[in-house]
Tab-separated table of C-alpha atoms in Angstrom:
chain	number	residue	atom	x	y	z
A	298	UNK	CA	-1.202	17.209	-9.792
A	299	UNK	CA	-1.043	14.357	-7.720
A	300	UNK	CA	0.639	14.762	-3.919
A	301	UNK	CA	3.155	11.990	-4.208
A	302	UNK	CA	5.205	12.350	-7.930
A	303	UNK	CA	7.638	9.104	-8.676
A	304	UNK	CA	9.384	9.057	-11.738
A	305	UNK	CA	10.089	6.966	-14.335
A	306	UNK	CA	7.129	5.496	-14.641
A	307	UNK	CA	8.623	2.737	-16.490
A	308	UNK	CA	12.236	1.044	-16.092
A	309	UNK	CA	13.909	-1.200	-18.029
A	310	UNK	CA	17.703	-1.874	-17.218
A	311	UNK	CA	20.306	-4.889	-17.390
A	312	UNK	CA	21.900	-6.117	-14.612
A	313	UNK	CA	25.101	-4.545	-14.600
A	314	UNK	CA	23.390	-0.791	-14.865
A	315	UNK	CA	22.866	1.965	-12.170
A	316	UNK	CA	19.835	4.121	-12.143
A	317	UNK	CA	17.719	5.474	-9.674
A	318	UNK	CA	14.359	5.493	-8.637
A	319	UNK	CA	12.551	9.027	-7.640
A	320	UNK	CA	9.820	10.131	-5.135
A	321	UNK	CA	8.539	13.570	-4.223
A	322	UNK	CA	5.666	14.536	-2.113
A	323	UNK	CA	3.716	17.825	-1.726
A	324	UNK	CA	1.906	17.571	0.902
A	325	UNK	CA	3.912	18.358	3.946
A	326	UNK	CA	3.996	14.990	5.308
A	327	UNK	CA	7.178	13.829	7.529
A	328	UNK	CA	7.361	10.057	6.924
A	329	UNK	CA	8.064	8.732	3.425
A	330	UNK	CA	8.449	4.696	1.910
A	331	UNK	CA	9.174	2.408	-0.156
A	332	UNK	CA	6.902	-0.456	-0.985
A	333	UNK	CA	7.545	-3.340	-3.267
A	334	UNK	CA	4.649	-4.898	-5.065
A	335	UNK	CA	5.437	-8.369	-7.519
A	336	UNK	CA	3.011	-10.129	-8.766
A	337	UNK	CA	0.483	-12.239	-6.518
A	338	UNK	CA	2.428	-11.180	-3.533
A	339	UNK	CA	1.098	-8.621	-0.714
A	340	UNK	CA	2.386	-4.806	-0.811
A	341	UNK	CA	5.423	-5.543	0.447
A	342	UNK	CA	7.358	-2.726	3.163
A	343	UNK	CA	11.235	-1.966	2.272
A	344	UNK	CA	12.142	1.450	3.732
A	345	UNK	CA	10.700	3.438	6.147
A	346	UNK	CA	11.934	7.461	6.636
A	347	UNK	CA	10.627	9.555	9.289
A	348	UNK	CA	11.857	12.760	9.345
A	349	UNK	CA	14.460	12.204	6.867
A	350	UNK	CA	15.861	9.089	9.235
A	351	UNK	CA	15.823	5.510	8.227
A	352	UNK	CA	13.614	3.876	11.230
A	353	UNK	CA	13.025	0.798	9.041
A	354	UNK	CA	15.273	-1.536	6.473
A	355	UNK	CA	13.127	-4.534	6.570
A	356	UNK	CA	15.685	-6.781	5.153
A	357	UNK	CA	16.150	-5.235	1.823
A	358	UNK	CA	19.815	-6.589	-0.019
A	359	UNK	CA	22.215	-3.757	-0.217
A	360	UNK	CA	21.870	-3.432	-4.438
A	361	UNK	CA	18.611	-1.430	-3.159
A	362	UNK	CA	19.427	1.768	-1.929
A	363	UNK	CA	17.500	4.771	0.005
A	364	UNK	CA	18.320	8.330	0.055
A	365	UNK	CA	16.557	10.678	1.665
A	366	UNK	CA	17.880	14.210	1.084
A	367	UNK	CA	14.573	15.998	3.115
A	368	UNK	CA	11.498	15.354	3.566
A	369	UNK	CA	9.832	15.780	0.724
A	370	UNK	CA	12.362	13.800	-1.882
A	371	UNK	CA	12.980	9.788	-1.506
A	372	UNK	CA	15.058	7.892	-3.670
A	373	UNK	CA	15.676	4.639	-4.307
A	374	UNK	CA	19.063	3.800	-6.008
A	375	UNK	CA	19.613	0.474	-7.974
A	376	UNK	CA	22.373	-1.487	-8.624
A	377	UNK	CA	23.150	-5.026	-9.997
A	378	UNK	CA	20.345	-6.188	-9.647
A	379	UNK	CA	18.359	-9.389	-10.467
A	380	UNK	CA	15.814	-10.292	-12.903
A	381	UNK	CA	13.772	-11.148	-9.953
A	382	UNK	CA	13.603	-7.742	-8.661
A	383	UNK	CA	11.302	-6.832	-11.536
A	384	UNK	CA	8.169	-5.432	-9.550
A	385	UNK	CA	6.208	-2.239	-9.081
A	386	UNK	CA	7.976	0.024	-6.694
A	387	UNK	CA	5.484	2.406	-5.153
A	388	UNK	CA	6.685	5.399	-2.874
A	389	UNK	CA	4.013	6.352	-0.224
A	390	UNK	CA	3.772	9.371	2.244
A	391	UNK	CA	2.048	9.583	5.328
A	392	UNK	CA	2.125	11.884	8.993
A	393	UNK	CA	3.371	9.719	11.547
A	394	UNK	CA	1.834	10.637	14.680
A	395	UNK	CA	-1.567	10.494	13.795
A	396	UNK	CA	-3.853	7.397	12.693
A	397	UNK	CA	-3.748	9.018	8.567
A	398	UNK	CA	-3.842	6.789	5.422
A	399	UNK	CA	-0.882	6.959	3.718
A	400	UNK	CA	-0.647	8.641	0.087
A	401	UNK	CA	0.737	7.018	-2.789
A	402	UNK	CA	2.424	7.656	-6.143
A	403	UNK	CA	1.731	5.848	-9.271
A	404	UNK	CA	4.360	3.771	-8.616
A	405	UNK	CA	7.613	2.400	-11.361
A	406	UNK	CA	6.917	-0.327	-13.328
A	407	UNK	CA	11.047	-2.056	-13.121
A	408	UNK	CA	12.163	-5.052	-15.615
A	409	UNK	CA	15.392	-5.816	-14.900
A	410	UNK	CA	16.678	-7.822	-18.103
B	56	UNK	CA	4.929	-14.183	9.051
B	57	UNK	CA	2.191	-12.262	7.384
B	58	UNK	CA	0.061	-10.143	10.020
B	59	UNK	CA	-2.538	-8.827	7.572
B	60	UNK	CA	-4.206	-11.666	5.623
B	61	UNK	CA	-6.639	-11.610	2.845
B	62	UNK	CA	-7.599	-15.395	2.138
B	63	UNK	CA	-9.822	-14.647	-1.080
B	64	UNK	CA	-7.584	-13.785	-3.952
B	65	UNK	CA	-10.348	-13.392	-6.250
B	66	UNK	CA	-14.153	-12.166	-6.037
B	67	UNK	CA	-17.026	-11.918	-8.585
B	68	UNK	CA	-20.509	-10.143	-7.855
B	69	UNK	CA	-23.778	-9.001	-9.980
B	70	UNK	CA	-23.677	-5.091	-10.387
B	71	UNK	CA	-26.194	-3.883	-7.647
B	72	UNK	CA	-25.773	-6.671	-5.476
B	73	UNK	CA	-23.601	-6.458	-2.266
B	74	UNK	CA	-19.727	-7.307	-2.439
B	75	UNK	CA	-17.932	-8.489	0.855
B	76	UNK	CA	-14.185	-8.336	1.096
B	77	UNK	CA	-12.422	-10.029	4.159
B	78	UNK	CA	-9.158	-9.442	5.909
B	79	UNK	CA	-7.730	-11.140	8.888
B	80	UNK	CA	-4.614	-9.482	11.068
B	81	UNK	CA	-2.542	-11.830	13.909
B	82	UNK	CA	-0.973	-8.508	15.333
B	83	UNK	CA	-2.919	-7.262	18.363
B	84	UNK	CA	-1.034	-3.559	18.670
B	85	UNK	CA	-2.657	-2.731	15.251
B	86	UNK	CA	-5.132	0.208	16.065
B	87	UNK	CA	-6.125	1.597	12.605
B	88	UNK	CA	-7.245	-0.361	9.817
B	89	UNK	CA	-7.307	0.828	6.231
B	90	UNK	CA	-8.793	-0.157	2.869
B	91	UNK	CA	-7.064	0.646	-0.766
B	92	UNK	CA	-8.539	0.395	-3.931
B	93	UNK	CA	-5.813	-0.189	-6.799
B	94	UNK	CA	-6.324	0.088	-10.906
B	95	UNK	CA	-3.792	-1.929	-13.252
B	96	UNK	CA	-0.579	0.473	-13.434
B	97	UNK	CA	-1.495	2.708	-10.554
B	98	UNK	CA	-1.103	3.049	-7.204
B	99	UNK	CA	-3.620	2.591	-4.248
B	100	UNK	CA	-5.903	4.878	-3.559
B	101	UNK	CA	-7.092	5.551	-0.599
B	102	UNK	CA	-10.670	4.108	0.437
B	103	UNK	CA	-12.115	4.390	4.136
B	104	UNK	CA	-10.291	3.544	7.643
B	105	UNK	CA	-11.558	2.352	10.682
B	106	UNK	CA	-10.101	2.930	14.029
B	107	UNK	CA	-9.667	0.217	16.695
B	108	UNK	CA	-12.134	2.425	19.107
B	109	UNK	CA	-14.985	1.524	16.503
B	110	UNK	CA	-16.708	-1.217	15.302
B	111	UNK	CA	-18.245	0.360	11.781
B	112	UNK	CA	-17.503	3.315	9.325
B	113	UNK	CA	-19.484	4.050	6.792
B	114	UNK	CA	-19.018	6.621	3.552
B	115	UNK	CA	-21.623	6.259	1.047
B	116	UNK	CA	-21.742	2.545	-0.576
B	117	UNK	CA	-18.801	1.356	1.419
B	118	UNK	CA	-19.129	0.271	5.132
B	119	UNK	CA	-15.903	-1.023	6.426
B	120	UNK	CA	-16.786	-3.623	10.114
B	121	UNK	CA	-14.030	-4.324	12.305
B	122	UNK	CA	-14.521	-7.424	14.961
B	123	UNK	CA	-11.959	-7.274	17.548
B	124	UNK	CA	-11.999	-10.300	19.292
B	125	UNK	CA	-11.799	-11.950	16.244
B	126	UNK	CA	-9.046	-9.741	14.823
B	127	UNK	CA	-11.557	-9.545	11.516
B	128	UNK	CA	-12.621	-6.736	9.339
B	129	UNK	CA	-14.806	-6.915	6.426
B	130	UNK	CA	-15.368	-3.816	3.494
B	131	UNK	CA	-19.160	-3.940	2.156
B	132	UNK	CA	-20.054	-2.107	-0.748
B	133	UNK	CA	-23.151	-2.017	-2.177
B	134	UNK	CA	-24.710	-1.557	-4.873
B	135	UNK	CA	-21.529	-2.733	-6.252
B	136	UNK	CA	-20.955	-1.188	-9.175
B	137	UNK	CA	-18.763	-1.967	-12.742
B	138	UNK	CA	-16.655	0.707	-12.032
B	139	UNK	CA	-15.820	-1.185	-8.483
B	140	UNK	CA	-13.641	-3.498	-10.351
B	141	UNK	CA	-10.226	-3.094	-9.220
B	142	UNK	CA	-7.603	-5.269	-6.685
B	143	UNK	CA	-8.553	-4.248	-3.015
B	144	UNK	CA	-5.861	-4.170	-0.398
B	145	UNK	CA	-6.764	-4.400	3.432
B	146	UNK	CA	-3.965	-2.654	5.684
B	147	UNK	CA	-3.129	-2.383	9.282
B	148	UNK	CA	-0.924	-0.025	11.220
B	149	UNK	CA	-0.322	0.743	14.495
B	150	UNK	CA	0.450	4.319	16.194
B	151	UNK	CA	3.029	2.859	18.465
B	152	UNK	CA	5.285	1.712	15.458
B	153	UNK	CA	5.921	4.676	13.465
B	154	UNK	CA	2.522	4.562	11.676
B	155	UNK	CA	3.439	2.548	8.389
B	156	UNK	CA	1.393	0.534	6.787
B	157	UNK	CA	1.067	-3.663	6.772
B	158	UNK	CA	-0.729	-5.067	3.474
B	159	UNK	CA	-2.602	-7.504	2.450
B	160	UNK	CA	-2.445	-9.960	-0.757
B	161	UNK	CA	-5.191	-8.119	-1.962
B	162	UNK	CA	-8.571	-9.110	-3.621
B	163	UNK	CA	-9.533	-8.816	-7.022
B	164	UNK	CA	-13.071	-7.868	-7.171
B	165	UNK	CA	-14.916	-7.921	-10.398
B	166	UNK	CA	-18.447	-6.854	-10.867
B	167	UNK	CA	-20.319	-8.012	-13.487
B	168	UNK	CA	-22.572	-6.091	-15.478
């Protein structure tokens, strides 16, 4: 099983509907994120947690939203959004502190029609 | 303002001959440097890291160089092989700033049987 779980894999959902993304790590780690990744563009940083805090928002619009319940679960919870947020969301975990490579999930593939 | 740059989208080498990937960063409070490999529908894995106290790290086929001065680190792998295909992110982080993780574009990298 791989350390960092995100699920669905796959997301379809119209504009007007709520759903939400999940992460979960297993590998004790205390920093969690989100990272956005659309075509021909650069991994691209949204939300940083460390130790279950939001230290990082890097201008993200409010229809995308983090919860962090501990520090092993990270969601990200979606709401009106745009066709333009279609993208591969990938949820990464990491030990801040120390110079570690982050771990990664397999990431959810979002269409927003 | 992107701080990790990787100004060849696209790469294409022999199998068994050498493949050279380049990345560029602008931010001078980076100390650890990072290279992903990524597969179609997954997300990065983890590759080899350098740390800004070295100049080279090698594991096997893949050497990652880091040039200081000229805020420039390279990932050789050789023999390259088929299975090397993939997109290759470059990424940057610094232990001051929490830890997380600044990508690059990304190179695809195909190797040619």
């Amino acid at each position: 099983e791989t350390g960092v779980t995100q699920t669905p894999r796959h997301l379809v959902m119209g504009m007007t509907n709520k759903k939400s993304l999940k992460c979960e790590q297993h590998l004790g780690h205390n920093a969690m994120y989100w990272y956005k990744q659309s075509a021909k563009k650069p991994l691209e940083l949204m939300f940083v947690y460390n130790f279950k805090e939001q230290t990082e928002n890097n201008s993200v619009p409010s229809r995308f939203s983090p919860e962090c319940p501990n520090s092993s679960h990270l969601f990200l919870h979606l709401h009106t959004l745009q066709p333009e947020d279609s993208a591969l969301y990938l949820c990464a975990s990491s030990q801040v502190g120390e110079n570690t490579e982050a771990f990664f999930g397999q990431g959810t593939r979002l269409t927003v029609v | 303002d992107q701080q990790v740059k990787q100004n060849s989208p696209s790469l294409s080498v022999q199998e068994g001959r050498i493949s050279i990937l380049n990345c560029d960063y602008t931010n001078s409070m980076f100390d650890y440097f990072l290279w992903y490999k990524k597969y179609p529908a997954e997300g990065p894995t983890f590759l080899i890291s350098i740390s800004s106290i070295k100049d080279k790290n090698e594991d096997g086929r893949f050497t990652v160089f880091l040039n200081k001065s000229a805020k420039h680190l390279s990932l050789h792998i050789v023999p390259s092989q088929p299975g090397d295909s993939a997109v290759y992110f470059c990424a940057a982080s610094a232990k001051s700033n929490t830890g997380k993780l600044i990508f690059g574009q990304g190179t695809t990298l195909q190797v040619k049987p």
